[in-house]
Amino acid sequence: MPENGQRRVALLTLGCARNEVDSEELAARLAADGWQVSTDGEGADVVLVNTCGFVEKAKQDSIDTLLAAADTGAKVVAAGCMAERYGNQLAESLPEADAVLGFDDYPSISAALGSVLRGDKHDAHTPRDRRELLPIAPAKRRETGVIVPGHAAFTNDEHTPAHLRPVLRHRLDSSPVASLKLASGCDRRCSFCAIPAFRGSFVSRTPDELLAEAEWLAGTGVRELVLVSENSTSYGKDLGDPRALEKLLPQLAAIRGLVRVRVSYLQPAETRPGLVEAIATTPGVAPYFDLSFQHSSEPVLRRMRRFGSTERFLELLDSARKLAPEAGARSNFIVGFPGETRADYEELVRFVSEARLDAIGVFDYSDEDGTEAATMDGKVGAKTIRGRYDRMLGLVEELCGQRAEERLGSLVDVLVDTVDGNGVEGRAAHQAPEVDGSTMLVAGADGVDLGALHPGDLVRARVTGTEGVDLVAVPVEMIDAAPAGRPALAVVAG
């Protein structure tokens, strides 16, 4: 045990923004029980790694992080998606980890880490399909006691209004941007995806919970909210209101201190015209469409157990741009899916060439444990997949660069993220954190004084140059300055 009695835990997060929200829930639970929480493993008694279990590379990154943590001499604990997905299998294959914790361990995370610190043995769980833990009927899922990471509060008193309940979240950085989890799990059955099996069925958070947490985040200095889930277009279906997200967006955008709300993880087949309109036209909501297309050839999409086509997807993008010509759009694609013919691939090339997307992620197909696609025939050869992947990477780099150049001379609203020796960097409305490039602000003859800018400021800037998907712009007007003297980070807030 630590000599001074102050137990220190370093929380390392891998993977997506949803995992980041889960880490801040774990951090709140630990801080509330007296742990000193940081993201720096130096001097930590326990290193808690929130792992990613999405694809092979992400899993390898998680293992490498766990092994590196073990070299520090601290106790090492694996949590998160990979730990939930593989449980005792991971514990057996990775003896360097002192414990492997599943989602059901989150409410008692402090006791679990305390036990590990004392040298006690912790038996890892046997993996199972978490979809089986919840009722098939979406409306009945909130009545269960199943643990859903990122949905918790200190009190379960349903008679206490959400805005009076403490928020179970401890921010791990001081960024002006934070994610807000709309929902967890997924009811879709995409043949390539294992996420529903270890994340469970789809469960929405209620609007009052979301608004209360959003207000708390704004109180800690957050200026942009990124709404995350496995499938944001399903939000509200288990609450009896399929238009819940359309109604929620203007309420979030109206919260004092927030200047931008961004929606991510849209399923094209579920993106209704009303939702397109809400995202494209609501003041304070970024006209930004993160659409999970994955492919555009109908035969491949059917094998993926998805819906759509090149023409339908182009029509969806066109409907957004008619409402907001400057709207940003991004997507991910898988090349080399089982059964993908040369004609299928060329159809994808045609779509990508016509879609005018701002950012594109490309994945080369690989079998994932427990997925239907892993058992499919018609596997594409590794050499062919590599060739298609390399060609697609070159194509999207060129196309996204061209799309950035289309913005030359235009005005963009930039949220300042960082101000340091490297300059002033932020993101325009079409640039989501981490994945879509950024905008470097530079001095101009009639521009805003760069020396007066701070993280969280929202400025209007004229685009003067591009570097791939990144923009260079001169700020010409301060739209909304970040409040001076931002509050210190809090463990909980009522």
mmCIF file of N, CA, C and O in Angstrom, residues 21-107:
data_model
loop_
_atom_site.group_PDB
_atom_site.id
_atom_site.type_symbol
_atom_site.label_atom_id
_atom_site.label_comp_id
_atom_site.label_asym_id
_atom_site.label_seq_id
_atom_site.Cartn_x
_atom_site.Cartn_y
_atom_site.Cartn_z
ATOM 1 N N VAL A 21 -15.555 8.484 -22.496
ATOM 2 C CA VAL A 21 -16.628 8.768 -21.549
ATOM 3 C C VAL A 21 -16.631 7.724 -20.435
ATOM 4 O O VAL A 21 -16.767 8.064 -19.247
ATOM 5 N N ASP A 22 -16.482 6.470 -20.796
ATOM 6 C CA ASP A 22 -16.456 5.411 -19.789
ATOM 7 C C ASP A 22 -15.300 5.623 -18.806
ATOM 8 O O ASP A 22 -15.447 5.395 -17.599
ATOM 9 N N SER A 23 -14.142 6.046 -19.330
ATOM 10 C CA SER A 23 -12.988 6.293 -18.457
ATOM 11 C C SER A 23 -13.293 7.397 -17.450
ATOM 12 O O SER A 23 -12.868 7.323 -16.283
ATOM 13 N N GLU A 24 -14.022 8.408 -17.880
ATOM 14 C CA GLU A 24 -14.332 9.503 -16.957
ATOM 15 C C GLU A 24 -15.364 9.083 -15.910
ATOM 16 O O GLU A 24 -15.397 9.643 -14.818
ATOM 17 N N GLU A 25 -16.197 8.086 -16.239
ATOM 18 C CA GLU A 25 -17.064 7.503 -15.210
ATOM 19 C C GLU A 25 -16.213 6.749 -14.188
ATOM 20 O O GLU A 25 -16.394 6.907 -12.971
ATOM 21 N N LEU A 26 -15.279 5.928 -14.678
ATOM 22 C CA LEU A 26 -14.406 5.186 -13.765
ATOM 23 C C LEU A 26 -13.589 6.147 -12.907
ATOM 24 O O LEU A 26 -13.412 5.921 -11.697
ATOM 25 N N ALA A 27 -13.105 7.222 -13.524
ATOM 26 C CA ALA A 27 -12.305 8.202 -12.782
ATOM 27 C C ALA A 27 -13.126 8.837 -11.665
ATOM 28 O O ALA A 27 -12.614 9.069 -10.551
ATOM 29 N N ALA A 28 -14.405 9.126 -11.931
ATOM 30 C CA ALA A 28 -15.266 9.723 -10.907
ATOM 31 C C ALA A 28 -15.483 8.763 -9.747
ATOM 32 O O ALA A 28 -15.459 9.158 -8.576
ATOM 33 N N ARG A 29 -15.728 7.513 -10.056
ATOM 34 C CA ARG A 29 -15.925 6.519 -8.994
ATOM 35 C C ARG A 29 -14.668 6.418 -8.123
ATOM 36 O O ARG A 29 -14.751 6.345 -6.887
ATOM 37 N N LEU A 30 -13.507 6.412 -8.765
ATOM 38 C CA LEU A 30 -12.263 6.264 -8.015
ATOM 39 C C LEU A 30 -11.941 7.520 -7.199
ATOM 40 O O LEU A 30 -11.559 7.433 -6.037
ATOM 41 N N ALA A 31 -12.099 8.691 -7.821
ATOM 42 C CA ALA A 31 -11.803 9.938 -7.107
ATOM 43 C C ALA A 31 -12.730 10.116 -5.911
ATOM 44 O O ALA A 31 -12.320 10.597 -4.848
ATOM 45 N N ALA A 32 -13.989 9.730 -6.075
ATOM 46 C CA ALA A 32 -14.947 9.865 -4.979
ATOM 47 C C ALA A 32 -14.574 8.982 -3.795
ATOM 48 O O ALA A 32 -14.972 9.252 -2.654
ATOM 49 N N ASP A 33 -13.790 7.932 -4.050
ATOM 50 C CA ASP A 33 -13.386 7.018 -2.976
ATOM 51 C C ASP A 33 -11.956 7.297 -2.517
ATOM 52 O O ASP A 33 -11.345 6.454 -1.857
ATOM 53 N N GLY A 34 -11.432 8.463 -2.902
ATOM 54 C CA GLY A 34 -10.155 8.886 -2.354
ATOM 55 C C GLY A 34 -8.931 8.587 -3.201
ATOM 56 O O GLY A 34 -7.807 8.894 -2.787
ATOM 57 N N TRP A 35 -9.103 8.014 -4.376
ATOM 58 C CA TRP A 35 -7.959 7.749 -5.234
ATOM 59 C C TRP A 35 -7.494 9.049 -5.887
ATOM 60 O O TRP A 35 -8.299 9.906 -6.257
ATOM 61 N N GLN A 36 -6.184 9.174 -6.048
ATOM 62 C CA GLN A 36 -5.611 10.254 -6.845
ATOM 63 C C GLN A 36 -5.560 9.761 -8.286
ATOM 64 O O GLN A 36 -4.856 8.805 -8.600
ATOM 65 N N VAL A 37 -6.317 10.409 -9.170
ATOM 66 C CA VAL A 37 -6.490 9.924 -10.540
ATOM 67 C C VAL A 37 -5.730 10.820 -11.507
ATOM 68 O O VAL A 37 -5.822 12.052 -11.429
ATOM 69 N N SER A 38 -4.998 10.206 -12.422
ATOM 70 C CA SER A 38 -4.307 10.956 -13.464
ATOM 71 C C SER A 38 -4.266 10.116 -14.732
ATOM 72 O O SER A 38 -4.734 8.975 -14.763
ATOM 73 N N THR A 39 -3.694 10.687 -15.777
ATOM 74 C CA THR A 39 -3.472 9.931 -17.016
ATOM 75 C C THR A 39 -1.984 9.669 -17.230
ATOM 76 O O THR A 39 -1.566 9.281 -18.322
ATOM 77 N N ASP A 40 -1.197 9.876 -16.182
ATOM 78 C CA ASP A 40 0.256 9.705 -16.250
ATOM 79 C C ASP A 40 0.651 8.517 -15.388
ATOM 80 O O ASP A 40 0.407 8.499 -14.185
ATOM 81 N N GLY A 41 1.253 7.521 -16.022
ATOM 82 C CA GLY A 41 1.621 6.311 -15.299
ATOM 83 C C GLY A 41 2.794 6.481 -14.358
ATOM 84 O O GLY A 41 3.073 5.596 -13.540
ATOM 85 N N GLU A 42 3.511 7.598 -14.453
ATOM 86 C CA GLU A 42 4.683 7.823 -13.605
ATOM 87 C C GLU A 42 4.274 7.879 -12.138
ATOM 88 O O GLU A 42 3.475 8.725 -11.723
ATOM 89 N N GLY A 43 4.803 6.979 -11.352
ATOM 90 C CA GLY A 43 4.548 6.982 -9.920
ATOM 91 C C GLY A 43 3.216 6.397 -9.504
ATOM 92 O O GLY A 43 2.853 6.461 -8.324
ATOM 93 N N ALA A 44 2.466 5.827 -10.445
ATOM 94 C CA ALA A 44 1.153 5.271 -10.114
ATOM 95 C C ALA A 44 1.302 3.951 -9.370
ATOM 96 O O ALA A 44 2.235 3.173 -9.618
ATOM 97 N N ASP A 45 0.385 3.706 -8.450
ATOM 98 C CA ASP A 45 0.331 2.403 -7.784
ATOM 99 C C ASP A 45 -0.368 1.372 -8.662
ATOM 100 O O ASP A 45 -0.013 0.190 -8.654
ATOM 101 N N VAL A 46 -1.382 1.843 -9.392
ATOM 102 C CA VAL A 46 -2.130 0.976 -10.305
ATOM 103 C C VAL A 46 -2.276 1.700 -11.641
ATOM 104 O O VAL A 46 -2.588 2.893 -11.674
ATOM 105 N N VAL A 47 -2.057 0.984 -12.716
ATOM 106 C CA VAL A 47 -2.342 1.497 -14.056
ATOM 107 C C VAL A 47 -3.565 0.758 -14.574
ATOM 108 O O VAL A 47 -3.538 -0.466 -14.727
ATOM 109 N N LEU A 48 -4.637 1.500 -14.800
ATOM 110 C CA LEU A 48 -5.890 0.934 -15.294
ATOM 111 C C LEU A 48 -5.998 1.268 -16.776
ATOM 112 O O LEU A 48 -6.085 2.447 -17.148
ATOM 113 N N VAL A 49 -5.995 0.257 -17.622
ATOM 114 C CA VAL A 49 -6.018 0.453 -19.073
ATOM 115 C C VAL A 49 -7.419 0.139 -19.580
ATOM 116 O O VAL A 49 -7.892 -0.999 -19.486
ATOM 117 N N ASN A 50 -8.077 1.158 -20.100
ATOM 118 C CA ASN A 50 -9.391 0.989 -20.724
ATOM 119 C C ASN A 50 -9.146 0.584 -22.174
ATOM 120 O O ASN A 50 -8.877 1.425 -23.027
ATOM 121 N N THR A 51 -9.256 -0.702 -22.452
ATOM 122 C CA THR A 51 -8.817 -1.268 -23.719
ATOM 123 C C THR A 51 -9.859 -1.119 -24.823
ATOM 124 O O THR A 51 -11.031 -0.873 -24.567
ATOM 125 N N CYS A 52 -9.400 -1.298 -26.045
ATOM 126 C CA CYS A 52 -10.277 -1.325 -27.224
ATOM 127 C C CYS A 52 -10.261 -2.734 -27.805
ATOM 128 O O CYS A 52 -9.207 -3.360 -27.904
ATOM 129 N N GLY A 53 -11.429 -3.225 -28.208
ATOM 130 C CA GLY A 53 -11.512 -4.577 -28.756
ATOM 131 C C GLY A 53 -12.122 -4.609 -30.131
ATOM 132 O O GLY A 53 -12.725 -5.602 -30.534
ATOM 133 N N PHE A 54 -11.979 -3.508 -30.886
ATOM 134 C CA PHE A 54 -12.710 -3.352 -32.151
ATOM 135 C C PHE A 54 -12.116 -4.198 -33.265
ATOM 136 O O PHE A 54 -12.757 -5.103 -33.795
ATOM 137 N N VAL A 55 -10.888 -3.906 -33.687
ATOM 138 C CA VAL A 55 -10.242 -4.646 -34.764
ATOM 139 C C VAL A 55 -8.864 -5.087 -34.284
ATOM 140 O O VAL A 55 -8.397 -4.695 -33.216
ATOM 141 N N GLU A 56 -8.190 -5.898 -35.100
ATOM 142 C CA GLU A 56 -6.940 -6.524 -34.686
ATOM 143 C C GLU A 56 -5.888 -5.502 -34.247
ATOM 144 O O GLU A 56 -5.218 -5.683 -33.228
ATOM 145 N N LYS A 57 -5.728 -4.421 -35.009
ATOM 146 C CA LYS A 57 -4.708 -3.428 -34.663
ATOM 147 C C LYS A 57 -5.021 -2.783 -33.319
ATOM 148 O O LYS A 57 -4.115 -2.551 -32.505
ATOM 149 N N ALA A 58 -6.297 -2.485 -33.081
ATOM 150 C CA ALA A 58 -6.682 -1.878 -31.808
ATOM 151 C C ALA A 58 -6.416 -2.826 -30.649
ATOM 152 O O ALA A 58 -5.975 -2.407 -29.567
ATOM 153 N N LYS A 59 -6.689 -4.100 -30.866
ATOM 154 C CA LYS A 59 -6.434 -5.079 -29.804
ATOM 155 C C LYS A 59 -4.935 -5.189 -29.526
ATOM 156 O O LYS A 59 -4.519 -5.287 -28.363
ATOM 157 N N GLN A 60 -4.122 -5.152 -30.578
ATOM 158 C CA GLN A 60 -2.672 -5.224 -30.380
ATOM 159 C C GLN A 60 -2.171 -3.993 -29.646
ATOM 160 O O GLN A 60 -1.295 -4.092 -28.769
ATOM 161 N N ASP A 61 -2.715 -2.819 -29.964
ATOM 162 C CA ASP A 61 -2.338 -1.602 -29.244
ATOM 163 C C ASP A 61 -2.670 -1.731 -27.761
ATOM 164 O O ASP A 61 -1.901 -1.271 -26.897
ATOM 165 N N SER A 62 -3.813 -2.340 -27.467
ATOM 166 C CA SER A 62 -4.198 -2.530 -26.070
ATOM 167 C C SER A 62 -3.220 -3.444 -25.347
ATOM 168 O O SER A 62 -2.803 -3.167 -24.217
ATOM 169 N N ILE A 63 -2.840 -4.528 -25.994
ATOM 170 C CA ILE A 63 -1.889 -5.464 -25.381
ATOM 171 C C ILE A 63 -0.539 -4.789 -25.163
ATOM 172 O O ILE A 63 0.085 -4.918 -24.096
ATOM 173 N N ASP A 64 -0.092 -4.030 -26.172
ATOM 174 C CA ASP A 64 1.196 -3.340 -26.041
ATOM 175 C C ASP A 64 1.172 -2.347 -24.881
ATOM 176 O O ASP A 64 2.160 -2.208 -24.144
ATOM 177 N N THR A 65 0.047 -1.658 -24.704
ATOM 178 C CA THR A 65 -0.071 -0.695 -23.610
ATOM 179 C C THR A 65 -0.044 -1.404 -22.263
ATOM 180 O O THR A 65 0.590 -0.929 -21.305
ATOM 181 N N LEU A 66 -0.717 -2.545 -22.158
ATOM 182 C CA LEU A 66 -0.709 -3.313 -20.916
ATOM 183 C C LEU A 66 0.700 -3.818 -20.590
ATOM 184 O O LEU A 66 1.140 -3.748 -19.434
ATOM 185 N N LEU A 67 1.412 -4.289 -21.606
ATOM 186 C CA LEU A 67 2.767 -4.781 -21.377
ATOM 187 C C LEU A 67 3.704 -3.651 -20.952
ATOM 188 O O LEU A 67 4.543 -3.824 -20.060
ATOM 189 N N ALA A 68 3.553 -2.493 -21.605
ATOM 190 C CA ALA A 68 4.388 -1.348 -21.234
ATOM 191 C C ALA A 68 4.092 -0.899 -19.809
ATOM 192 O O ALA A 68 5.003 -0.524 -19.056
ATOM 193 N N ALA A 69 2.823 -0.956 -19.412
ATOM 194 C CA ALA A 69 2.453 -0.576 -18.049
ATOM 195 C C ALA A 69 3.068 -1.532 -17.031
ATOM 196 O O ALA A 69 3.495 -1.117 -15.941
ATOM 197 N N ALA A 70 3.117 -2.810 -17.391
ATOM 198 C CA ALA A 70 3.687 -3.808 -16.479
ATOM 199 C C ALA A 70 5.165 -3.535 -16.218
ATOM 200 O O ALA A 70 5.679 -3.845 -15.138
ATOM 201 N N ASP A 71 5.843 -2.944 -17.198
ATOM 202 C CA ASP A 71 7.273 -2.658 -17.045
ATOM 203 C C ASP A 71 7.546 -1.557 -16.026
ATOM 204 O O ASP A 71 8.683 -1.361 -15.607
ATOM 205 N N THR A 72 6.515 -0.781 -15.660
ATOM 206 C CA THR A 72 6.710 0.317 -14.715
ATOM 207 C C THR A 72 6.800 -0.158 -13.271
ATOM 208 O O THR A 72 7.200 0.597 -12.388
ATOM 209 N N GLY A 73 6.387 -1.387 -13.023
ATOM 210 C CA GLY A 73 6.381 -1.902 -11.666
ATOM 211 C C GLY A 73 5.064 -1.699 -10.945
ATOM 212 O O GLY A 73 4.877 -2.205 -9.828
ATOM 213 N N ALA A 74 4.144 -0.953 -11.561
ATOM 214 C CA ALA A 74 2.831 -0.752 -10.959
ATOM 215 C C ALA A 74 1.956 -1.988 -11.168
ATOM 216 O O ALA A 74 2.228 -2.828 -12.031
ATOM 217 N N LYS A 75 0.914 -2.114 -10.377
ATOM 218 C CA LYS A 75 -0.092 -3.116 -10.649
ATOM 219 C C LYS A 75 -0.823 -2.719 -11.932
ATOM 220 O O LYS A 75 -1.084 -1.530 -12.162
ATOM 221 N N VAL A 76 -1.156 -3.704 -12.754
ATOM 222 C CA VAL A 76 -1.765 -3.423 -14.052
ATOM 223 C C VAL A 76 -3.126 -4.106 -14.137
ATOM 224 O O VAL A 76 -3.253 -5.306 -13.871
ATOM 225 N N VAL A 77 -4.145 -3.315 -14.517
ATOM 226 C CA VAL A 77 -5.501 -3.830 -14.614
ATOM 227 C C VAL A 77 -6.061 -3.499 -15.995
ATOM 228 O O VAL A 77 -5.970 -2.357 -16.449
ATOM 229 N N ALA A 78 -6.632 -4.502 -16.647
ATOM 230 C CA ALA A 78 -7.285 -4.307 -17.938
ATOM 231 C C ALA A 78 -8.786 -4.177 -17.728
ATOM 232 O O ALA A 78 -9.401 -4.973 -17.019
ATOM 233 N N ALA A 79 -9.371 -3.147 -18.342
ATOM 234 C CA ALA A 79 -10.822 -2.972 -18.359
ATOM 235 C C ALA A 79 -11.215 -2.639 -19.791
ATOM 236 O O ALA A 79 -10.415 -2.750 -20.711
ATOM 237 N N GLY A 80 -12.467 -2.253 -20.011
ATOM 238 C CA GLY A 80 -12.884 -1.832 -21.345
ATOM 239 C C GLY A 80 -13.312 -2.970 -22.244
ATOM 240 O O GLY A 80 -13.548 -4.106 -21.808
ATOM 241 N N CYS A 81 -13.382 -2.652 -23.536
ATOM 242 C CA CYS A 81 -14.013 -3.564 -24.496
ATOM 243 C C CYS A 81 -13.256 -4.870 -24.683
ATOM 244 O O CYS A 81 -13.850 -5.942 -24.747
ATOM 245 N N MET A 82 -11.935 -4.795 -24.797
ATOM 246 C CA MET A 82 -11.178 -6.032 -24.995
ATOM 247 C C MET A 82 -11.258 -6.920 -23.762
ATOM 248 O O MET A 82 -11.393 -8.150 -23.872
ATOM 249 N N ALA A 83 -11.208 -6.301 -22.589
ATOM 250 C CA ALA A 83 -11.321 -7.076 -21.352
ATOM 251 C C ALA A 83 -12.703 -7.709 -21.230
ATOM 252 O O ALA A 83 -12.838 -8.864 -20.809
ATOM 253 N N GLU A 84 -13.762 -6.957 -21.607
ATOM 254 C CA GLU A 84 -15.116 -7.509 -21.570
ATOM 255 C C GLU A 84 -15.280 -8.611 -22.602
ATOM 256 O O GLU A 84 -15.900 -9.641 -22.333
ATOM 257 N N ARG A 85 -14.716 -8.405 -23.783
ATOM 258 C CA ARG A 85 -14.911 -9.347 -24.888
ATOM 259 C C ARG A 85 -14.223 -10.688 -24.643
ATOM 260 O O ARG A 85 -14.756 -11.741 -25.016
ATOM 261 N N TYR A 86 -13.038 -10.661 -24.004
ATOM 262 C CA TYR A 86 -12.250 -11.894 -23.885
ATOM 263 C C TYR A 86 -12.115 -12.397 -22.446
ATOM 264 O O TYR A 86 -11.782 -13.570 -22.238
ATOM 265 N N GLY A 87 -12.339 -11.545 -21.453
ATOM 266 C CA GLY A 87 -12.392 -11.989 -20.070
ATOM 267 C C GLY A 87 -11.278 -12.925 -19.641
ATOM 268 O O GLY A 87 -10.088 -12.590 -19.712
ATOM 269 N N ASN A 88 -11.655 -14.126 -19.174
ATOM 270 C CA ASN A 88 -10.657 -15.067 -18.665
ATOM 271 C C ASN A 88 -9.680 -15.540 -19.726
ATOM 272 O O ASN A 88 -8.557 -15.948 -19.418
ATOM 273 N N GLN A 89 -10.090 -15.466 -21.005
ATOM 274 C CA GLN A 89 -9.151 -15.824 -22.081
ATOM 275 C C GLN A 89 -7.982 -14.840 -22.114
ATOM 276 O O GLN A 89 -6.823 -15.228 -22.269
ATOM 277 N N LEU A 90 -8.294 -13.555 -21.949
ATOM 278 C CA LEU A 90 -7.241 -12.539 -21.924
ATOM 279 C C LEU A 90 -6.375 -12.691 -20.682
ATOM 280 O O LEU A 90 -5.145 -12.577 -20.751
ATOM 281 N N ALA A 91 -7.012 -12.973 -19.552
ATOM 282 C CA ALA A 91 -6.255 -13.144 -18.306
ATOM 283 C C ALA A 91 -5.260 -14.290 -18.410
ATOM 284 O O ALA A 91 -4.121 -14.180 -17.938
ATOM 285 N N GLU A 92 -5.669 -15.383 -19.036
ATOM 286 C CA GLU A 92 -4.786 -16.542 -19.167
ATOM 287 C C GLU A 92 -3.632 -16.268 -20.123
ATOM 288 O O GLU A 92 -2.502 -16.729 -19.900
ATOM 289 N N SER A 93 -3.892 -15.521 -21.180
ATOM 290 C CA SER A 93 -2.856 -15.277 -22.183
ATOM 291 C C SER A 93 -1.970 -14.087 -21.851
ATOM 292 O O SER A 93 -0.933 -13.893 -22.484
ATOM 293 N N LEU A 94 -2.380 -13.293 -20.844
ATOM 294 C CA LEU A 94 -1.610 -12.100 -20.501
ATOM 295 C C LEU A 94 -1.394 -12.059 -18.985
ATOM 296 O O LEU A 94 -2.003 -11.269 -18.262
ATOM 297 N N PRO A 95 -0.500 -12.902 -18.494
ATOM 298 C CA PRO A 95 -0.271 -12.948 -17.040
ATOM 299 C C PRO A 95 0.319 -11.653 -16.487
ATOM 300 O O PRO A 95 0.302 -11.441 -15.269
ATOM 301 N N GLU A 96 0.831 -10.782 -17.351
ATOM 302 C CA GLU A 96 1.373 -9.499 -16.883
ATOM 303 C C GLU A 96 0.285 -8.617 -16.271
ATOM 304 O O GLU A 96 0.583 -7.725 -15.461
ATOM 305 N N ALA A 97 -0.966 -8.843 -16.660
ATOM 306 C CA ALA A 97 -2.081 -8.080 -16.083
ATOM 307 C C ALA A 97 -2.471 -8.697 -14.747
ATOM 308 O O ALA A 97 -2.733 -9.901 -14.653
ATOM 309 N N ASP A 98 -2.535 -7.882 -13.712
ATOM 310 C CA ASP A 98 -2.890 -8.378 -12.381
ATOM 311 C C ASP A 98 -4.375 -8.666 -12.258
ATOM 312 O O ASP A 98 -4.789 -9.413 -11.362
ATOM 313 N N ALA A 99 -5.184 -8.067 -13.124
ATOM 314 C CA ALA A 99 -6.622 -8.340 -13.122
ATOM 315 C C ALA A 99 -7.208 -7.936 -14.466
ATOM 316 O O ALA A 99 -6.715 -7.017 -15.129
ATOM 317 N N VAL A 100 -8.246 -8.641 -14.866
ATOM 318 C CA VAL A 100 -9.021 -8.315 -16.068
ATOM 319 C C VAL A 100 -10.456 -8.112 -15.616
ATOM 320 O O VAL A 100 -11.093 -9.043 -15.141
ATOM 321 N N LEU A 101 -10.958 -6.886 -15.768
ATOM 322 C CA LEU A 101 -12.276 -6.522 -15.246
ATOM 323 C C LEU A 101 -13.265 -6.313 -16.380
ATOM 324 O O LEU A 101 -12.934 -5.705 -17.401
ATOM 325 N N GLY A 102 -14.491 -6.785 -16.182
ATOM 326 C CA GLY A 102 -15.551 -6.574 -17.149
ATOM 327 C C GLY A 102 -16.416 -5.392 -16.766
ATOM 328 O O GLY A 102 -16.233 -4.759 -15.716
ATOM 329 N N PHE A 103 -17.408 -5.092 -17.581
ATOM 330 C CA PHE A 103 -18.296 -3.957 -17.318
ATOM 331 C C PHE A 103 -19.036 -4.104 -15.982
ATOM 332 O O PHE A 103 -19.319 -3.108 -15.315
ATOM 333 N N ASP A 104 -19.342 -5.342 -15.596
ATOM 334 C CA ASP A 104 -20.060 -5.553 -14.341
ATOM 335 C C ASP A 104 -19.234 -5.155 -13.119
ATOM 336 O O ASP A 104 -19.778 -4.986 -12.021
ATOM 337 N N ASP A 105 -17.922 -4.996 -13.300
ATOM 338 C CA ASP A 105 -17.049 -4.594 -12.198
ATOM 339 C C ASP A 105 -17.000 -3.086 -12.017
ATOM 340 O O ASP A 105 -16.437 -2.593 -11.031
ATOM 341 N N TYR A 106 -17.569 -2.312 -12.937
ATOM 342 C CA TYR A 106 -17.405 -0.857 -12.886
ATOM 343 C C TYR A 106 -17.974 -0.220 -11.622
ATOM 344 O O TYR A 106 -17.333 0.657 -11.026
ATOM 345 N N PRO A 107 -19.173 -0.612 -11.150
ATOM 346 C CA PRO A 107 -19.692 0.030 -9.931
ATOM 347 C C PRO A 107 -18.797 -0.190 -8.712
ATOM 348 O O PRO A 107 -18.785 0.633 -7.794
#
